[in-house]
Coordinates of N, CA and C in Angstrom, one line a residue:
X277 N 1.7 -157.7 3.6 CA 2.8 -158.4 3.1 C 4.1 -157.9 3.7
X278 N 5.1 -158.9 4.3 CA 6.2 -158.2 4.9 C 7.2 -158.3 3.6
X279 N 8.3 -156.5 3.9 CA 9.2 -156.8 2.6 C 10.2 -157.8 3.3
X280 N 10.3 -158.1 2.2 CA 11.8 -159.0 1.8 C 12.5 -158.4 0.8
X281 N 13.7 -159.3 0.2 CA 14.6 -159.0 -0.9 C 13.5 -159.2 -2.1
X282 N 13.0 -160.1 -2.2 CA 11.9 -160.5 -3.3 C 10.8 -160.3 -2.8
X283 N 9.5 -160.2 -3.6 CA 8.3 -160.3 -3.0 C 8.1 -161.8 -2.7
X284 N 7.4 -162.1 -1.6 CA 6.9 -163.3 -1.4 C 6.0 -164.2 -2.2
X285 N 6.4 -165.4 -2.5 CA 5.2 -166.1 -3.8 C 4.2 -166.5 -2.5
X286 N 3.4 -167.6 -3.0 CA 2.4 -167.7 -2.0 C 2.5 -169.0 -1.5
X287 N 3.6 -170.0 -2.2 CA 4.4 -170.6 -1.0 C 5.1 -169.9 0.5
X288 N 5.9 -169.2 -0.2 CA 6.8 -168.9 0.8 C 5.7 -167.8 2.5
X289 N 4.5 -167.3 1.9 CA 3.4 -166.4 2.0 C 3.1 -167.6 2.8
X290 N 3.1 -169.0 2.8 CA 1.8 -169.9 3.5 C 3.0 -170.6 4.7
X291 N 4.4 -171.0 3.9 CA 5.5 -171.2 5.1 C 5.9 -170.6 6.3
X292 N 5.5 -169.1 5.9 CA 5.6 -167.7 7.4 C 4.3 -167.8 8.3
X293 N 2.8 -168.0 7.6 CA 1.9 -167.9 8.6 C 2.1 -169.6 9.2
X294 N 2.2 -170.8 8.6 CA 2.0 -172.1 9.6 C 2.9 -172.0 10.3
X295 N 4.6 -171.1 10.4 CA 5.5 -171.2 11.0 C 4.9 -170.3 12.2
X296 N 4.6 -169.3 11.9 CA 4.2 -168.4 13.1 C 2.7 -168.9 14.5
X297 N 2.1 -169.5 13.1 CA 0.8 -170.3 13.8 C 1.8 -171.8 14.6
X298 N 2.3 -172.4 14.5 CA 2.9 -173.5 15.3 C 3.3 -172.8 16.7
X299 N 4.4 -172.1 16.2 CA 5.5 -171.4 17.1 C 4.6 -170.5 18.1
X300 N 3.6 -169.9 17.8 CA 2.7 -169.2 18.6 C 1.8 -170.2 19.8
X301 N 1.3 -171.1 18.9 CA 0.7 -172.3 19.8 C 2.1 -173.0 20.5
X302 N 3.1 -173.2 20.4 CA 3.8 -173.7 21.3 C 4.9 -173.1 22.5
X303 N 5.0 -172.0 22.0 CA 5.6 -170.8 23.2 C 5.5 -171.0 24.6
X304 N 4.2 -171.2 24.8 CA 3.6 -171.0 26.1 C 4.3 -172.3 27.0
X305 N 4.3 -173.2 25.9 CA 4.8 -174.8 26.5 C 6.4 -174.8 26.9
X306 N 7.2 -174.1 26.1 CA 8.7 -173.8 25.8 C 9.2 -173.5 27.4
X307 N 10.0 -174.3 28.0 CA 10.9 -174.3 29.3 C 12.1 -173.1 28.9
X308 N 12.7 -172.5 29.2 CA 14.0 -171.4 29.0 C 15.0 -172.2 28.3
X309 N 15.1 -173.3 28.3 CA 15.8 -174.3 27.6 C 15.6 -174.2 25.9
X310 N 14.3 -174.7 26.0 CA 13.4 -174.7 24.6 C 13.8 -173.3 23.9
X311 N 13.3 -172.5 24.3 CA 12.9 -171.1 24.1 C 14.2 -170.4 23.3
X312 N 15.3 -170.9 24.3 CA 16.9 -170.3 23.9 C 17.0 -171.2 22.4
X313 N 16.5 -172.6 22.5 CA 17.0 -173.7 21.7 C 16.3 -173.4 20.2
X314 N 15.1 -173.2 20.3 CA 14.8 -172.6 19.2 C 14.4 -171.3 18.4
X315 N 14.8 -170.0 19.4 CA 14.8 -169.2 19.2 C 16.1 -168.3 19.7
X316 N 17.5 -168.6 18.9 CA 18.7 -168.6 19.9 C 19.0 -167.3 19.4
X317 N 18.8 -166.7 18.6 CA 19.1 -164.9 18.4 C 18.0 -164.2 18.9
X318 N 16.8 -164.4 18.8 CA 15.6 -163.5 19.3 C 15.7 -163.7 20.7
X319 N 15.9 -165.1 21.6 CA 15.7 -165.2 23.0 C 17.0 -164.1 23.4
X320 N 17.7 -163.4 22.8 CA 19.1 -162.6 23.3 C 18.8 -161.1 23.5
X321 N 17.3 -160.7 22.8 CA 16.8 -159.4 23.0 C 15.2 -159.5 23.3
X322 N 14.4 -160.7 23.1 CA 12.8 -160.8 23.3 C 13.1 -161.3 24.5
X323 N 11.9 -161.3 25.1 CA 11.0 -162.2 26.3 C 10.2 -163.3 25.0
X324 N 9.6 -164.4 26.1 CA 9.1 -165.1 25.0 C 7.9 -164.8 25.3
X325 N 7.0 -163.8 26.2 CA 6.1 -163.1 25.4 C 6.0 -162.1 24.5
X326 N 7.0 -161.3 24.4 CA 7.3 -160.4 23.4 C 7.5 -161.5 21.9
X327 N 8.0 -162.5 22.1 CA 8.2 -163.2 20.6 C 7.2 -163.6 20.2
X328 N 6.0 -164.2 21.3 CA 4.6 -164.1 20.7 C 3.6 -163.5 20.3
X329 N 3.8 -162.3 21.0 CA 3.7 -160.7 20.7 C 3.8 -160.6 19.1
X330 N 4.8 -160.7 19.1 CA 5.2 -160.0 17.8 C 5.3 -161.3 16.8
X331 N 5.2 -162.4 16.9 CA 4.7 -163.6 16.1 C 3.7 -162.9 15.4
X332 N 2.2 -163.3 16.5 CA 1.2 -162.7 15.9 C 1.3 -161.5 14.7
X333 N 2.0 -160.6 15.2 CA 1.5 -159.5 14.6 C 2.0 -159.6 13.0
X334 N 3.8 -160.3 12.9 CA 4.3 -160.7 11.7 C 2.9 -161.4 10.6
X335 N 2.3 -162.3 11.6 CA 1.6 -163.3 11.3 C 0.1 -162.7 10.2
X336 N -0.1 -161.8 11.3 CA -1.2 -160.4 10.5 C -0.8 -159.9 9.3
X337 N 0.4 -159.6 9.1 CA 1.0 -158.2 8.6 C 1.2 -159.3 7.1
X338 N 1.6 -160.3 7.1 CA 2.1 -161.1 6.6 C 1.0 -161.8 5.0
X339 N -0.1 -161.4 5.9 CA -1.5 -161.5 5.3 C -2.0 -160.9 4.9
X340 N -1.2 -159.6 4.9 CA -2.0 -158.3 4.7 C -1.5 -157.8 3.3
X341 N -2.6 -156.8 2.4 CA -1.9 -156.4 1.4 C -0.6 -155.2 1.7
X342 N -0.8 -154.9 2.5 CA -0.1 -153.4 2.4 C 1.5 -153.8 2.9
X343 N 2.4 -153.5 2.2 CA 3.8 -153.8 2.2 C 4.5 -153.1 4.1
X344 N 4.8 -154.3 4.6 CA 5.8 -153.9 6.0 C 6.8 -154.0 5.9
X345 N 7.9 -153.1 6.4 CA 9.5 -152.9 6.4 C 9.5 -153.6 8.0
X346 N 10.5 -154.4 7.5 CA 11.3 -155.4 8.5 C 12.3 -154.5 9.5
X347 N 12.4 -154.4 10.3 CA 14.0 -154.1 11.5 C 14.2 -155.5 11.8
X348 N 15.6 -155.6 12.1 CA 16.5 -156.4 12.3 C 15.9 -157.3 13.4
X349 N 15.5 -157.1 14.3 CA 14.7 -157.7 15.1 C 13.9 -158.8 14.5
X350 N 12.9 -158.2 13.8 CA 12.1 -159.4 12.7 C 12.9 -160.1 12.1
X351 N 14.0 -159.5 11.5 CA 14.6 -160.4 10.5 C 15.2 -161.6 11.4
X352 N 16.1 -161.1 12.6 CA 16.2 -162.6 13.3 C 15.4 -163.3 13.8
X353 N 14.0 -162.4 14.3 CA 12.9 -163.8 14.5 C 12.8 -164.4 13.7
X354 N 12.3 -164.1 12.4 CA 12.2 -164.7 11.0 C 13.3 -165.5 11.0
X355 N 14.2 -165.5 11.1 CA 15.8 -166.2 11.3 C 15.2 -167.4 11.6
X356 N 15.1 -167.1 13.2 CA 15.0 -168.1 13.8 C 13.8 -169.3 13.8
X357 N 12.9 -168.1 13.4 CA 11.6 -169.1 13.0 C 11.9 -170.2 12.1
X358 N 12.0 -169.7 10.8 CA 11.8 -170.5 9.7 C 13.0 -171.2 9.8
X359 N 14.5 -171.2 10.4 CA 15.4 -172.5 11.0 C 14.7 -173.4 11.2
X360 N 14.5 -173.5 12.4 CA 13.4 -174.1 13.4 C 12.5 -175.5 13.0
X361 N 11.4 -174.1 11.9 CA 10.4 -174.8 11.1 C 10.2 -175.3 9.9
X362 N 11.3 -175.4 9.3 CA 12.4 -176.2 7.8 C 12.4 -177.3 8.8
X363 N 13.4 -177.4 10.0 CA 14.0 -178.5 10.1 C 13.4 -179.4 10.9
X364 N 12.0 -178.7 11.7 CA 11.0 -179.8 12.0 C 10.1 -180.2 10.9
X365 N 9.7 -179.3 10.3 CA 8.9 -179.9 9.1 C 9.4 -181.2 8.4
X366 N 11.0 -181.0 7.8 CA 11.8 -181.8 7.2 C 11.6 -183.2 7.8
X367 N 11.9 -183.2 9.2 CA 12.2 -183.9 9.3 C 11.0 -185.2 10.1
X368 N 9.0 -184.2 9.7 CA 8.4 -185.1 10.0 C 7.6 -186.0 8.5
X369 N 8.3 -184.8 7.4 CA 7.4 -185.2 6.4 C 8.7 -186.7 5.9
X370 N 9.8 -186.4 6.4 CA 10.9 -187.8 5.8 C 10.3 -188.8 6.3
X371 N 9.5 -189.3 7.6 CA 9.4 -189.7 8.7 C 8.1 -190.7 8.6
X372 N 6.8 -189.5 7.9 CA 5.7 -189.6 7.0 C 5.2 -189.8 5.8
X373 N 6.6 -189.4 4.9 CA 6.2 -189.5 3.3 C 5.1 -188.4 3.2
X374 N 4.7 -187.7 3.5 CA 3.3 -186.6 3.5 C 3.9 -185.1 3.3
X375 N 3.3 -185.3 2.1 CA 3.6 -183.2 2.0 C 4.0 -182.5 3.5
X376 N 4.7 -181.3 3.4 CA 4.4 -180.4 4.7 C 3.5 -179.7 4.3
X377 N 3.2 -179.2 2.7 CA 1.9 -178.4 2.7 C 2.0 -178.4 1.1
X378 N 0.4 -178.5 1.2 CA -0.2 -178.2 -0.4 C -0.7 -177.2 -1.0
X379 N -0.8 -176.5 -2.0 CA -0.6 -175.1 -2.6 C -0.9 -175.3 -4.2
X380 N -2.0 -175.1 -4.8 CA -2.7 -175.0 -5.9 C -1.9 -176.5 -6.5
X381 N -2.4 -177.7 -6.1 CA -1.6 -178.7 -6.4 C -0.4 -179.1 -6.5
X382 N 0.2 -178.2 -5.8 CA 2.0 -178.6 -5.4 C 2.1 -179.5 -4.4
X383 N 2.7 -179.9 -4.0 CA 2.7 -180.8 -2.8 C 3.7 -180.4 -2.8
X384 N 4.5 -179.9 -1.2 CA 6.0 -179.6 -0.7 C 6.5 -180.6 -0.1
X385 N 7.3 -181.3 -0.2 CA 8.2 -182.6 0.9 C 9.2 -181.7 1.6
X386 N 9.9 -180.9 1.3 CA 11.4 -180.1 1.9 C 11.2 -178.9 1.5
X387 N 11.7 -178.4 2.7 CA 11.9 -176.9 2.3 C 13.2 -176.6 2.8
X388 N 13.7 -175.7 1.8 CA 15.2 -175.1 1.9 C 15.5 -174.5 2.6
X389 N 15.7 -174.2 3.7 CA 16.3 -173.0 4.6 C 17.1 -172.1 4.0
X390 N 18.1 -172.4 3.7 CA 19.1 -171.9 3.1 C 18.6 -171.2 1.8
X391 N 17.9 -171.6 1.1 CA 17.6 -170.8 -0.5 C 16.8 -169.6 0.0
X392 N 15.5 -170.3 1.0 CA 14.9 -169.0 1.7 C 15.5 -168.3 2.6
X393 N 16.7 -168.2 3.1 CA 17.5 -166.9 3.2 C 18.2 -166.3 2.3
X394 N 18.9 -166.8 1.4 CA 19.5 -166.6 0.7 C 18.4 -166.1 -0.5
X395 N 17.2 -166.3 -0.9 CA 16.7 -165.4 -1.7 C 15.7 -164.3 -1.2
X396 N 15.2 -164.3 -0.1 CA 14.5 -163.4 0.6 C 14.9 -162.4 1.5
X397 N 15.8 -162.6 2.2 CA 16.9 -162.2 3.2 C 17.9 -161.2 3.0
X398 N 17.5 -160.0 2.6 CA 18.4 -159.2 1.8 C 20.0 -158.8 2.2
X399 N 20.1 -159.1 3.3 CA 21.5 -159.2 4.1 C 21.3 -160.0 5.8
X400 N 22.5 -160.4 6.1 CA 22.3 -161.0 7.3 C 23.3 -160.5 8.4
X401 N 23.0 -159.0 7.9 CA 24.1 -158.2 9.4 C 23.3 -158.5 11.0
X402 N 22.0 -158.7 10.5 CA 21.5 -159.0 12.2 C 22.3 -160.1 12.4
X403 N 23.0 -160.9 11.8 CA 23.5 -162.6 12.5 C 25.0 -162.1 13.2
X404 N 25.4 -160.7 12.7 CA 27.1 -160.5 13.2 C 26.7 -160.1 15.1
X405 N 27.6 -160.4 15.4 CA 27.4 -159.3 17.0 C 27.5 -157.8 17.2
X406 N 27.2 -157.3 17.8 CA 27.0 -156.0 17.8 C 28.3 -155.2 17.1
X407 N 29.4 -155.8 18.0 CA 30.7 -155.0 18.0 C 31.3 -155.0 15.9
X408 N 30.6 -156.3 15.3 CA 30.9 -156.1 14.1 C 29.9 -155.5 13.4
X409 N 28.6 -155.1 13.8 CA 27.8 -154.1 12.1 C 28.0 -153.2 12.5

């Protein structure tokens, strides 16, 4: 389980592994364009094999019982991921009328970007530039 500010429910648990499993499967395809476009704070310190690199591993860890401490690094992948993957999701399930994902009979249409930073995300000093944290 990676920490957050809260523990993860098993929504938010199932929105990190399909985010990382997409993003993993599409990396390789990403032009330097792409790469910057959807990963515009991590592409400023990863390679985008290191971001698949470390996708994966989030991806593991994430699954895992044993509690992982985040560095700031993850937290802007994570950033940048779940940006990303809110607003393609959003905007295939508007498109489709079709859940983005089902979960002991929930069916999700939208997901909040914003509430999941804002409730998981225990500070967002990684977002300042260096010269301000």
């Amino acid at each position: 389980m990676l920490r957050f500010e809260y523990d993860p429910d098993k929504i938010f648990t199932r929105i990190i592994s399909l985010a990382c499993e997409m993003a993993i499967d599409c990396i390789p395809d990403y032009d330097d364009d792409d790469f910057e476009c959807f990963f515009p704070l991590a592409s400023k310190c990863l390679s985008k094999d290191m971001v698949r690199k470390t996708l994966k591993e989030l991806k593991k860890k994430n699954e895992d019982s044993h509690l992982w401490v985040l560095n700031d690094y993850h937290y802007s992948l994570l950033y940048d991921l779940l940006r990303a993957f809110c607003g393609v999701q959003n905007d295939i399930a508007k498109e489709s009328n079709e859940p983005i994902l089902k979960i002991d009979g929930s069916k999700i249409y939208e997901i909040d970007f914003d509430e999941i930073v804002e409730h998981y995300f225990y500070d967002l000093d990684f977002l300042l530039p260096k010269k301000y944290s």
